[in-house]
Amino acid sequence: MQVKSEEKKASLPQKSNFSEWYNEILLTGEIMDVRYPVKGLYVWFPFGFDVRKRTYAIMRELLDRDHKEALFPLLIPETEFMKEAEHIKGFENEVYWVTHGGTSELDIKLALRPTSETAIYPMYRVWVRSHADLPIKIYQIVNTFRYETKHTRPLIRLREITSFKEAHTVHCTWDEAAEQVKEAVHIYQEFYRRLAIPTIVSKRPDWDKFPGADYTMAVDTLMPDGKTLQIGTAHHLGTNFAKTFDIKYEDLNGEQQYAHQTCYGISERSIAALISVHGDDKGLVLPPEVAPVQVVIIPVLFGKSEEITEACRSVALRLKTKGLRVELDESDERPGAKYYKWEMKGTPLRLEIGPRDLKNNAVTVVRRDTGSRETVPFDSIEYEVENKFGDITRNLFEKAERSLNERITRCGTLEEVKHAISEGIAGIPWCKERECGLAMEEAVGAGILGIPEGELGLGSGICPVCKKETLSMAIMAKTY
Ligand code: ZN
């Protein structure tokens, strides 16, 4: 199945027109089809789904080290959903309700999960008995539904989040849960490092935390248009949900104690970041680990050449034997058209074999990320390809990290912040007081992401609102 060629535009808008570029690459790059007849619901093309599958395989690999995967129902009874007051307030305007079974009205309405705390925790109440049962670390990868009233956007703001990875853990103590939140953030950093996406970790301000949480840690990245995209969150739930859902364990002294919980999630925003951070004017640029096709081989034929065709097939077979995902493009299109097509698809390496290569017992290797061409010996092609995969991922990360760092501006005044957030992220001293934070957000028309971890969050200065000295730097940005 392919998008019919007449539906494709001759070329992609330049990436500097990010919004147009993004919409076009989803279709031309065959990631998502936006033509499904329900607002905010989109269709994964097979190619896009392949990228998703490989991306989520990394997430599964990281979580499976010490989590278990499970699957809970999509439907949540109103009686469970309405138990946690803060949680309800946070989600009530976004919930889809199932009210009928066939023509009969249901006695108890059923919510389509907007997130699964209220589906999972009634079961945790049954499962958790003793301290020996803890910790529990379970995750699931599911679709969730949210009736978004803001402008919807594929992979970024959806009414059906198709790829919600949510983990829910249970611990004896508050400190153990806090450790788990840190661990979750580490897992996400490792995940995004594999996707070559640089991230900033910060603790969300109190007014922006998950409904029902003690606190929220968030992972953000910077999109090409200077807005940040939240691509992962981890929440310390304290005993808030345990009290609501009566999740208790018997401690070493035989006493009943409320359990401490965490939950953390990522969604297909990870794919939005992957596409947006690395892509360019020619199309997708994918790290080899998640590219559906890692190597394309293109015979450069002048007239008919059995020898060149043979050499290409031989290289394809050798690379496939190594477990690589290889496509030999023997279609009738001209080489230029083939280059264009595989560049659009983000294929990390293109191998060309023409008469001169054949004569020199060599293969021409072209990198998608840099466009560099190099001739390598035919006999060592496996080694050369695998070696270049490492270089490509490293280069993509370094390039993205440079670009992120170049667009972080340390500011001293709110006027400077206003200017800086039109290009990227602003750092500004903040005393951590709620009133000052809200006043800052109001004044610049953008959100405080939080005080970032690491050097970025440090620096002495004066809070622009109350004029008190502080050692904390908040970051502010326009957000998706
Ligand atoms: Zn202040």
Short mmCIF file of C-alpha atoms and ligand atoms in Angstrom, two decimals:
data_model
loop_
_atom_site.label_atom_id
_atom_site.label_comp_id
_atom_site.label_asym_id
_atom_site.label_seq_id
_atom_site.Cartn_x
_atom_site.Cartn_y
_atom_site.Cartn_z
CA MET A 1 0.00 0.00 0.00
CA GLN A 2 1.31 3.40 -0.91
CA VAL A 3 0.03 6.91 -1.07
CA LYS A 4 -0.77 7.50 -4.71
CA SER A 5 1.99 9.54 -6.24
CA GLU A 6 -0.34 12.25 -7.56
CA GLU A 7 -1.30 13.01 -3.97
CA LYS A 8 2.28 13.80 -3.12
CA LYS A 9 3.58 17.28 -3.57
CA ALA A 10 6.62 17.76 -5.76
CA SER A 11 8.67 18.85 -2.78
CA LEU A 12 8.40 19.43 0.92
CA PRO A 13 7.96 22.96 2.29
CA GLN A 14 11.20 24.15 3.88
CA LYS A 15 11.62 23.15 7.46
CA SER A 16 11.85 26.81 8.43
CA ASN A 17 8.08 26.86 7.79
CA PHE A 18 7.81 24.28 10.51
CA SER A 19 4.06 23.94 10.79
CA GLU A 20 3.58 23.37 7.05
CA TRP A 21 6.62 21.14 6.88
CA TYR A 22 5.33 19.02 9.77
CA ASN A 23 1.89 18.52 8.26
CA GLU A 24 3.31 17.66 4.86
CA ILE A 25 5.98 15.25 6.06
CA LEU A 26 3.42 13.20 7.97
CA LEU A 27 1.64 12.50 4.69
CA THR A 28 4.53 12.40 2.22
CA GLY A 29 6.74 10.49 4.65
CA GLU A 30 3.80 8.10 5.17
CA ILE A 31 3.71 8.48 8.94
CA MET A 32 0.10 9.48 9.58
CA ASP A 33 -2.97 10.08 7.50
CA VAL A 34 -5.05 12.96 8.81
CA ARG A 35 -8.03 12.27 6.55
CA TYR A 36 -9.94 10.06 8.98
CA PRO A 37 -13.44 11.54 9.36
CA VAL A 38 -13.32 12.25 13.12
CA LYS A 39 -11.57 15.34 14.44
CA GLY A 40 -8.45 14.59 16.45
CA LEU A 41 -8.25 10.93 15.37
CA TYR A 42 -5.55 9.91 12.92
CA VAL A 43 -4.41 6.80 11.09
CA TRP A 44 -0.95 5.28 11.26
CA PHE A 45 0.39 4.35 7.82
CA PRO A 46 2.25 1.02 7.80
CA PHE A 47 5.57 2.88 7.42
CA GLY A 48 4.82 5.18 10.35
CA PHE A 49 3.65 2.25 12.41
CA ASP A 50 6.92 0.50 11.67
CA VAL A 51 8.82 3.47 13.12
CA ARG A 52 6.49 3.42 16.10
CA LYS A 53 6.98 -0.31 16.62
CA ARG A 54 10.76 0.03 16.69
CA THR A 55 10.63 3.09 18.94
CA TYR A 56 8.36 1.35 21.43
CA ALA A 57 10.53 -1.77 21.27
CA ILE A 58 13.29 0.36 22.83
CA MET A 59 10.89 1.50 25.55
CA ARG A 60 9.83 -2.10 26.22
CA GLU A 61 13.45 -3.23 26.35
CA LEU A 62 14.27 -0.56 28.95
CA LEU A 63 11.19 -1.21 31.08
CA ASP A 64 11.33 -4.99 30.90
CA ARG A 65 14.53 -4.92 32.94
CA ASP A 66 12.43 -4.67 36.10
CA HIS A 67 8.83 -3.87 35.13
CA LYS A 68 6.08 -6.24 33.99
CA GLU A 69 3.80 -5.48 31.09
CA ALA A 70 0.06 -5.94 31.65
CA LEU A 71 -3.22 -4.82 30.11
CA PHE A 72 -6.20 -3.21 31.82
CA PRO A 73 -9.65 -2.48 30.37
CA LEU A 74 -10.45 0.59 28.30
CA LEU A 75 -13.72 1.20 30.13
CA ILE A 76 -13.77 2.62 33.65
CA PRO A 77 -16.98 2.67 35.70
CA GLU A 78 -18.07 6.15 36.76
CA THR A 79 -18.09 4.97 40.39
CA GLU A 80 -14.31 4.36 40.30
CA PHE A 81 -13.51 7.29 38.05
CA MET A 82 -15.21 9.82 40.34
CA LYS A 83 -13.41 8.74 43.52
CA GLU A 84 -10.36 11.01 43.52
CA ALA A 85 -11.45 14.64 43.73
CA GLU A 86 -8.34 16.35 42.27
CA HIS A 87 -8.09 13.78 39.53
CA ILE A 88 -11.72 14.31 38.50
CA LYS A 89 -11.24 18.08 38.39
CA GLY A 90 -8.24 17.60 36.11
CA PHE A 91 -10.00 15.37 33.63
CA GLU A 92 -13.77 15.91 33.83
CA ASN A 93 -13.93 18.20 30.81
CA GLU A 94 -12.01 15.73 28.66
CA VAL A 95 -13.77 12.44 29.28
CA TYR A 96 -15.75 10.51 26.69
CA TRP A 97 -18.62 8.58 28.28
CA VAL A 98 -20.22 5.38 27.13
CA THR A 99 -23.85 5.65 28.20
CA HIS A 100 -25.58 2.90 26.25
CA GLY A 101 -25.19 -0.79 25.57
CA GLY A 102 -27.09 -1.24 22.34
CA THR A 103 -30.38 0.55 22.95
CA SER A 104 -30.38 0.17 26.75
CA GLU A 105 -29.08 2.91 28.95
CA LEU A 106 -26.31 1.68 31.27
CA ASP A 107 -26.92 1.73 35.03
CA ILE A 108 -23.39 2.97 35.57
CA LYS A 109 -21.81 5.12 32.88
CA LEU A 110 -18.42 3.97 31.60
CA ALA A 111 -15.55 6.36 30.89
CA LEU A 112 -13.12 5.74 28.05
CA ARG A 113 -9.84 5.92 29.94
CA PRO A 114 -8.16 9.33 29.63
CA THR A 115 -5.37 7.70 31.70
CA SER A 116 -5.60 4.52 33.76
CA GLU A 117 -5.12 5.30 37.46
CA THR A 118 -8.79 4.63 38.15
CA ALA A 119 -8.75 1.42 36.09
CA ILE A 120 -5.62 0.00 37.68
CA TYR A 121 -5.86 1.04 41.33
CA PRO A 122 -9.05 -0.87 42.20
CA MET A 123 -7.06 -3.96 41.17
CA TYR A 124 -4.00 -2.86 43.15
CA ARG A 125 -6.32 -2.75 46.16
CA VAL A 126 -6.97 -6.46 45.62
CA TRP A 127 -3.40 -7.38 44.75
CA VAL A 128 -1.47 -5.55 47.45
CA ARG A 129 -1.52 -7.40 50.77
CA SER A 130 1.89 -7.41 52.39
CA HIS A 131 5.18 -5.51 52.23
CA ALA A 132 6.48 -8.66 50.55
CA ASP A 133 4.26 -7.89 47.52
CA LEU A 134 6.07 -4.57 47.01
CA PRO A 135 7.36 -2.96 44.95
CA ILE A 136 4.95 -3.56 42.11
CA LYS A 137 6.07 -2.10 38.77
CA ILE A 138 3.61 -2.57 35.96
CA TYR A 139 3.21 -0.82 32.64
CA GLN A 140 0.89 -0.98 29.67
CA ILE A 141 0.94 0.48 26.16
CA VAL A 142 -2.60 1.43 25.18
CA ASN A 143 -4.82 4.02 23.55
CA THR A 144 -6.51 6.63 25.71
CA PHE A 145 -9.17 9.19 24.87
CA ARG A 146 -9.33 12.87 25.73
CA TYR A 147 -11.86 15.28 24.41
CA GLU A 148 -9.34 18.01 23.57
CA THR A 149 -10.89 21.40 23.03
CA LYS A 150 -7.64 23.04 21.95
CA HIS A 151 -6.48 22.84 18.34
CA THR A 152 -5.66 19.18 17.64
CA ARG A 153 -2.45 18.16 15.88
CA PRO A 154 -1.30 14.69 14.77
CA LEU A 155 1.04 12.94 17.26
CA ILE A 156 1.01 16.02 19.50
CA ARG A 157 -2.51 16.86 20.65
CA LEU A 158 -5.03 14.16 19.91
CA ARG A 159 -8.41 12.94 21.00
CA GLU A 160 -7.24 9.36 20.75
CA ILE A 161 -3.73 9.00 22.09
CA THR A 162 -2.90 5.75 20.34
CA SER A 163 0.40 4.93 22.00
CA PHE A 164 0.24 5.80 25.67
CA LYS A 165 2.89 3.96 27.65
CA GLU A 166 1.88 4.31 31.29
CA ALA A 167 3.68 2.72 34.20
CA HIS A 168 2.17 2.45 37.68
CA THR A 169 4.29 1.45 40.66
CA VAL A 170 3.53 0.74 44.32
CA HIS A 171 6.04 1.09 47.16
CA CYS A 172 6.18 0.91 50.93
CA THR A 173 7.58 4.37 51.65
CA TRP A 174 7.46 7.90 50.24
CA ASP A 175 11.25 7.83 49.74
CA GLU A 176 11.12 4.60 47.74
CA ALA A 177 8.48 6.14 45.50
CA ALA A 178 10.68 9.25 45.11
CA GLU A 179 13.57 7.00 44.05
CA GLN A 180 11.28 5.39 41.49
CA VAL A 181 10.40 8.80 40.04
CA LYS A 182 14.13 9.44 39.58
CA GLU A 183 14.55 6.02 38.01
CA ALA A 184 11.66 6.74 35.62
CA VAL A 185 13.33 9.97 34.53
CA HIS A 186 16.58 8.06 33.92
CA ILE A 187 14.74 5.51 31.81
CA TYR A 188 13.25 8.31 29.72
CA GLN A 189 16.61 10.00 29.31
CA GLU A 190 18.10 6.73 28.12
CA PHE A 191 15.18 6.19 25.77
CA TYR A 192 15.56 9.62 24.20
CA ARG A 193 19.33 9.22 24.01
CA ARG A 194 18.73 6.14 21.85
CA LEU A 195 16.49 8.29 19.64
CA ALA A 196 19.25 10.94 19.57
CA ILE A 197 16.88 13.51 21.09
CA PRO A 198 18.30 15.90 23.71
CA THR A 199 16.04 16.58 26.69
CA ILE A 200 15.66 18.95 29.61
CA VAL A 201 14.36 17.57 32.91
CA SER A 202 12.57 19.81 35.36
CA LYS A 203 10.14 19.70 38.25
CA ARG A 204 6.87 21.24 37.16
CA PRO A 205 5.57 24.13 39.25
CA ASP A 206 2.90 23.14 41.72
CA TRP A 207 0.10 24.64 39.63
CA ASP A 208 1.10 22.55 36.65
CA LYS A 209 1.48 19.12 38.28
CA PHE A 210 -0.57 16.02 37.51
CA PRO A 211 -4.02 16.15 39.14
CA GLY A 212 -3.73 14.15 42.35
CA ALA A 213 0.10 14.06 42.50
CA ASP A 214 2.51 15.28 45.19
CA TYR A 215 4.79 16.48 42.43
CA THR A 216 5.54 16.01 38.74
CA MET A 217 8.89 15.68 36.94
CA ALA A 218 8.80 16.39 33.23
CA VAL A 219 11.02 15.77 30.23
CA ASP A 220 10.89 18.38 27.47
CA THR A 221 12.59 18.88 24.16
CA LEU A 222 12.73 21.89 21.87
CA MET A 223 10.93 21.84 18.55
CA PRO A 224 12.28 23.62 15.46
CA ASP A 225 9.85 26.54 15.85
CA GLY A 226 11.18 27.37 19.32
CA LYS A 227 8.29 25.88 21.30
CA THR A 228 8.98 23.12 23.77
CA LEU A 229 7.25 19.75 23.63
CA GLN A 230 6.63 17.80 26.83
CA ILE A 231 7.65 14.25 25.91
CA GLY A 232 7.47 12.44 29.22
CA THR A 233 6.28 12.92 32.78
CA ALA A 234 6.76 11.08 36.07
CA HIS A 235 4.50 11.71 39.04
CA HIS A 236 4.93 11.02 42.73
CA LEU A 237 1.42 10.21 43.92
CA GLY A 238 2.26 9.95 47.61
CA THR A 239 -0.57 8.14 49.39
CA ASN A 240 -3.26 10.26 47.68
CA PHE A 241 -4.63 7.51 45.47
CA ALA A 242 -3.88 4.77 48.01
CA LYS A 243 -6.19 6.51 50.47
CA THR A 244 -8.91 6.92 47.86
CA PHE A 245 -8.67 3.35 46.58
CA ASP A 246 -7.77 1.80 49.93
CA ILE A 247 -4.45 0.30 48.82
CA LYS A 248 -2.80 -0.95 52.02
CA TYR A 249 -0.04 -3.35 52.91
CA GLU A 250 0.86 -5.06 56.15
CA ASP A 251 4.26 -3.85 57.35
CA LEU A 252 6.92 -5.82 59.25
CA ASN A 253 5.15 -5.11 62.55
CA GLY A 254 1.86 -6.42 61.27
CA GLU A 255 0.38 -2.90 60.97
CA GLN A 256 -1.73 -1.78 58.00
CA GLN A 257 -0.07 1.06 56.03
CA TYR A 258 -1.13 3.04 53.00
CA ALA A 259 1.06 2.33 50.00
CA HIS A 260 3.03 5.04 48.14
CA GLN A 261 2.63 5.21 44.41
CA THR A 262 4.10 6.66 41.25
CA CYS A 263 3.01 6.76 37.66
CA TYR A 264 4.84 7.87 34.53
CA GLY A 265 3.99 8.11 30.89
CA ILE A 266 5.11 8.84 27.38
CA SER A 267 3.07 8.96 24.21
CA GLU A 268 3.46 9.24 20.44
CA ARG A 269 4.81 12.70 21.11
CA SER A 270 8.08 10.77 21.19
CA ILE A 271 7.58 10.12 17.46
CA ALA A 272 6.64 13.77 16.87
CA ALA A 273 9.95 14.75 18.47
CA LEU A 274 11.86 12.14 16.48
CA ILE A 275 10.50 13.44 13.19
CA SER A 276 10.73 17.13 14.04
CA VAL A 277 14.13 17.28 15.70
CA HIS A 278 16.01 15.31 13.02
CA GLY A 279 14.06 15.87 9.80
CA ASP A 280 15.24 18.33 7.15
CA ASP A 281 14.18 19.93 3.85
CA LYS A 282 14.55 16.56 2.10
CA GLY A 283 12.34 14.64 4.50
CA LEU A 284 12.74 12.28 7.42
CA VAL A 285 16.11 11.59 9.02
CA LEU A 286 15.91 8.50 11.20
CA PRO A 287 18.46 7.02 13.59
CA PRO A 288 19.37 3.53 12.29
CA GLU A 289 17.86 1.77 15.30
CA VAL A 290 14.32 2.89 14.45
CA ALA A 291 14.55 3.21 10.65
CA PRO A 292 12.28 0.64 8.95
CA VAL A 293 14.85 0.45 6.13
CA GLN A 294 18.40 1.00 7.36
CA VAL A 295 20.24 0.60 4.08
CA VAL A 296 19.02 1.07 0.55
CA ILE A 297 21.10 -0.28 -2.30
CA ILE A 298 20.78 1.40 -5.67
CA PRO A 299 22.32 -0.03 -8.81
CA VAL A 300 23.67 2.76 -10.99
CA LEU A 301 23.22 1.25 -14.40
CA PHE A 302 24.12 2.65 -17.78
CA GLY A 303 22.41 0.17 -20.02
CA LYS A 304 22.01 -3.34 -18.75
CA SER A 305 24.64 -4.76 -16.48
CA GLU A 306 24.31 -8.22 -15.06
CA GLU A 307 27.49 -7.69 -13.09
CA ILE A 308 26.24 -4.61 -11.25
CA THR A 309 22.92 -6.27 -10.46
CA GLU A 310 24.79 -9.31 -9.16
CA ALA A 311 27.09 -7.19 -6.98
CA CYS A 312 24.08 -5.33 -5.50
CA ARG A 313 22.26 -8.56 -4.70
CA SER A 314 25.36 -9.99 -3.12
CA VAL A 315 25.80 -6.92 -0.86
CA ALA A 316 22.10 -7.02 0.07
CA LEU A 317 22.33 -10.66 1.05
CA ARG A 318 25.47 -10.14 3.10
CA LEU A 319 23.93 -7.23 5.05
CA LYS A 320 20.67 -9.10 5.59
CA THR A 321 22.64 -12.03 6.95
CA LYS A 322 24.01 -9.58 9.52
CA GLY A 323 20.42 -8.88 10.59
CA LEU A 324 20.19 -5.45 8.94
CA ARG A 325 17.06 -4.11 7.27
CA VAL A 326 18.06 -3.73 3.64
CA GLU A 327 16.15 -2.78 0.53
CA LEU A 328 17.53 -3.31 -2.95
CA ASP A 329 15.75 -0.84 -5.21
CA GLU A 330 15.63 -2.52 -8.61
CA SER A 331 12.61 -0.52 -9.78
CA ASP A 332 12.61 1.14 -13.19
CA GLU A 333 12.86 4.67 -11.78
CA ARG A 334 15.94 6.75 -12.55
CA PRO A 335 18.61 6.76 -9.81
CA GLY A 336 17.81 10.42 -8.98
CA ALA A 337 14.17 9.62 -8.32
CA LYS A 338 15.22 6.71 -6.13
CA TYR A 339 17.58 8.94 -4.12
CA TYR A 340 14.76 11.40 -3.55
CA LYS A 341 12.36 8.70 -2.43
CA TRP A 342 14.70 7.04 0.07
CA GLU A 343 15.91 10.38 1.40
CA MET A 344 12.30 11.31 2.10
CA LYS A 345 11.93 8.06 4.06
CA GLY A 346 14.93 8.89 6.22
CA THR A 347 16.96 5.82 5.23
CA PRO A 348 20.26 6.28 7.11
CA LEU A 349 22.58 4.87 4.44
CA ARG A 350 22.42 4.63 0.67
CA LEU A 351 24.81 2.32 -1.12
CA GLU A 352 25.44 2.86 -4.81
CA ILE A 353 27.19 0.45 -7.09
CA GLY A 354 28.04 1.68 -10.58
CA PRO A 355 30.56 0.67 -13.25
CA ARG A 356 33.43 2.50 -11.59
CA ASP A 357 32.69 0.97 -8.18
CA LEU A 358 32.59 -2.42 -9.79
CA LYS A 359 35.93 -1.87 -11.47
CA ASN A 360 37.49 -0.73 -8.17
CA ASN A 361 35.88 -3.52 -6.18
CA ALA A 362 34.17 -0.85 -4.09
CA VAL A 363 30.81 0.49 -2.95
CA THR A 364 29.82 4.15 -2.68
CA VAL A 365 28.23 4.95 0.68
CA VAL A 366 26.11 8.09 1.18
CA ARG A 367 24.98 9.20 4.63
CA ARG A 368 21.49 10.65 5.02
CA ASP A 369 22.39 12.79 8.03
CA THR A 370 25.39 14.60 6.49
CA GLY A 371 25.05 13.83 2.76
CA SER A 372 28.71 12.79 2.73
CA ARG A 373 29.86 10.30 0.05
CA GLU A 374 32.62 7.81 0.56
CA THR A 375 33.96 4.82 -1.32
CA VAL A 376 34.59 1.72 0.76
CA PRO A 377 36.00 -1.70 -0.13
CA PHE A 378 33.43 -4.25 -1.26
CA ASP A 379 34.86 -6.88 1.07
CA SER A 380 34.42 -4.90 4.29
CA ILE A 381 30.94 -3.49 3.62
CA GLU A 382 29.37 -5.11 6.72
CA TYR A 383 31.93 -3.52 9.02
CA GLU A 384 31.68 -0.13 7.29
CA VAL A 385 27.88 -0.04 7.52
CA GLU A 386 27.66 -0.99 11.18
CA ASN A 387 30.40 1.45 12.05
CA LYS A 388 28.57 4.26 10.30
CA PHE A 389 25.34 3.50 12.17
CA GLY A 390 27.07 4.43 15.43
CA ASP A 391 28.49 7.62 13.86
CA ILE A 392 25.07 8.65 12.54
CA THR A 393 23.28 8.31 15.87
CA ARG A 394 26.07 10.18 17.64
CA ASN A 395 26.09 12.94 15.05
CA LEU A 396 22.32 13.34 15.17
CA PHE A 397 22.40 13.69 18.93
CA GLU A 398 25.30 16.16 18.96
CA LYS A 399 23.74 18.27 16.25
CA ALA A 400 20.39 18.37 18.05
CA GLU A 401 22.04 19.12 21.37
CA ARG A 402 24.03 22.02 19.87
CA SER A 403 20.88 23.41 18.36
CA LEU A 404 19.07 23.14 21.70
CA ASN A 405 21.87 24.81 23.64
CA GLU A 406 22.10 27.64 21.11
CA ARG A 407 18.48 28.45 21.71
CA ILE A 408 18.61 28.68 25.51
CA THR A 409 19.05 32.30 26.63
CA ARG A 410 19.80 33.38 30.17
CA CYS A 411 17.76 36.48 30.93
CA GLY A 412 17.69 39.03 33.72
CA THR A 413 14.39 40.75 33.00
CA LEU A 414 10.94 39.74 31.83
CA GLU A 415 11.40 41.92 28.72
CA GLU A 416 14.41 39.79 27.78
CA VAL A 417 12.35 36.65 28.44
CA LYS A 418 9.65 37.83 26.05
CA HIS A 419 12.23 38.23 23.33
CA ALA A 420 14.03 34.95 24.09
CA ILE A 421 10.93 32.75 24.00
CA SER A 422 10.19 33.76 20.44
CA GLU A 423 13.32 31.78 19.52
CA GLY A 424 13.49 29.12 22.21
CA ILE A 425 13.92 28.72 25.94
CA ALA A 426 14.54 31.50 28.46
CA GLY A 427 16.27 31.06 31.80
CA ILE A 428 15.26 33.56 34.47
CA PRO A 429 15.96 33.78 38.22
CA TRP A 430 12.90 32.78 40.24
CA CYS A 431 12.40 32.79 44.01
CA LYS A 432 10.12 29.71 43.68
CA GLU A 433 7.14 31.57 45.17
CA ARG A 434 3.86 30.74 43.54
CA GLU A 435 2.65 34.37 43.26
CA CYS A 436 5.87 35.46 41.57
CA GLY A 437 5.75 32.48 39.19
CA LEU A 438 2.17 33.15 38.16
CA ALA A 439 2.95 36.85 37.71
CA MET A 440 5.91 35.96 35.47
CA GLU A 441 3.74 33.67 33.34
CA GLU A 442 1.12 36.38 33.05
CA ALA A 443 3.67 39.04 32.11
CA VAL A 444 5.36 37.10 29.30
CA GLY A 445 2.43 35.03 28.08
CA ALA A 446 4.25 31.71 28.43
CA GLY A 447 4.62 28.97 30.99
CA ILE A 448 7.29 28.18 33.56
CA LEU A 449 8.50 24.66 32.78
CA GLY A 450 10.20 24.45 36.13
CA ILE A 451 13.67 24.63 37.59
CA PRO A 452 15.73 22.33 35.40
CA GLU A 453 18.08 19.69 36.75
CA GLY A 454 21.79 20.35 36.39
CA GLU A 455 23.72 23.51 35.64
CA LEU A 456 20.88 25.08 33.73
CA GLY A 457 18.87 25.47 36.93
CA LEU A 458 21.68 27.19 38.84
CA GLY A 459 22.78 30.81 38.87
CA SER A 460 22.38 33.66 41.27
CA GLY A 461 20.09 36.50 40.36
CA ILE A 462 17.11 38.57 41.35
CA CYS A 463 13.52 37.40 41.05
CA PRO A 464 11.98 39.84 38.53
CA VAL A 465 8.76 40.13 40.53
CA CYS A 466 9.62 40.38 44.26
CA LYS A 467 13.26 41.46 43.66
CA LYS A 468 14.57 38.98 46.21
CA GLU A 469 17.91 37.31 45.58
CA THR A 470 17.71 33.68 44.55
CA LEU A 471 20.01 30.88 43.45
CA SER A 472 17.39 29.17 41.28
CA MET A 473 16.84 29.63 37.57
CA ALA A 474 13.47 28.72 36.10
CA ILE A 475 13.06 28.04 32.42
CA MET A 476 10.20 29.53 30.46
CA ALA A 477 9.05 28.72 26.94
CA LYS A 478 6.09 28.65 24.66
CA THR A 479 4.80 25.11 24.74
CA TYR A 480 2.78 22.75 22.60
ZN ZN B 1 9.83 36.32 43.73
#
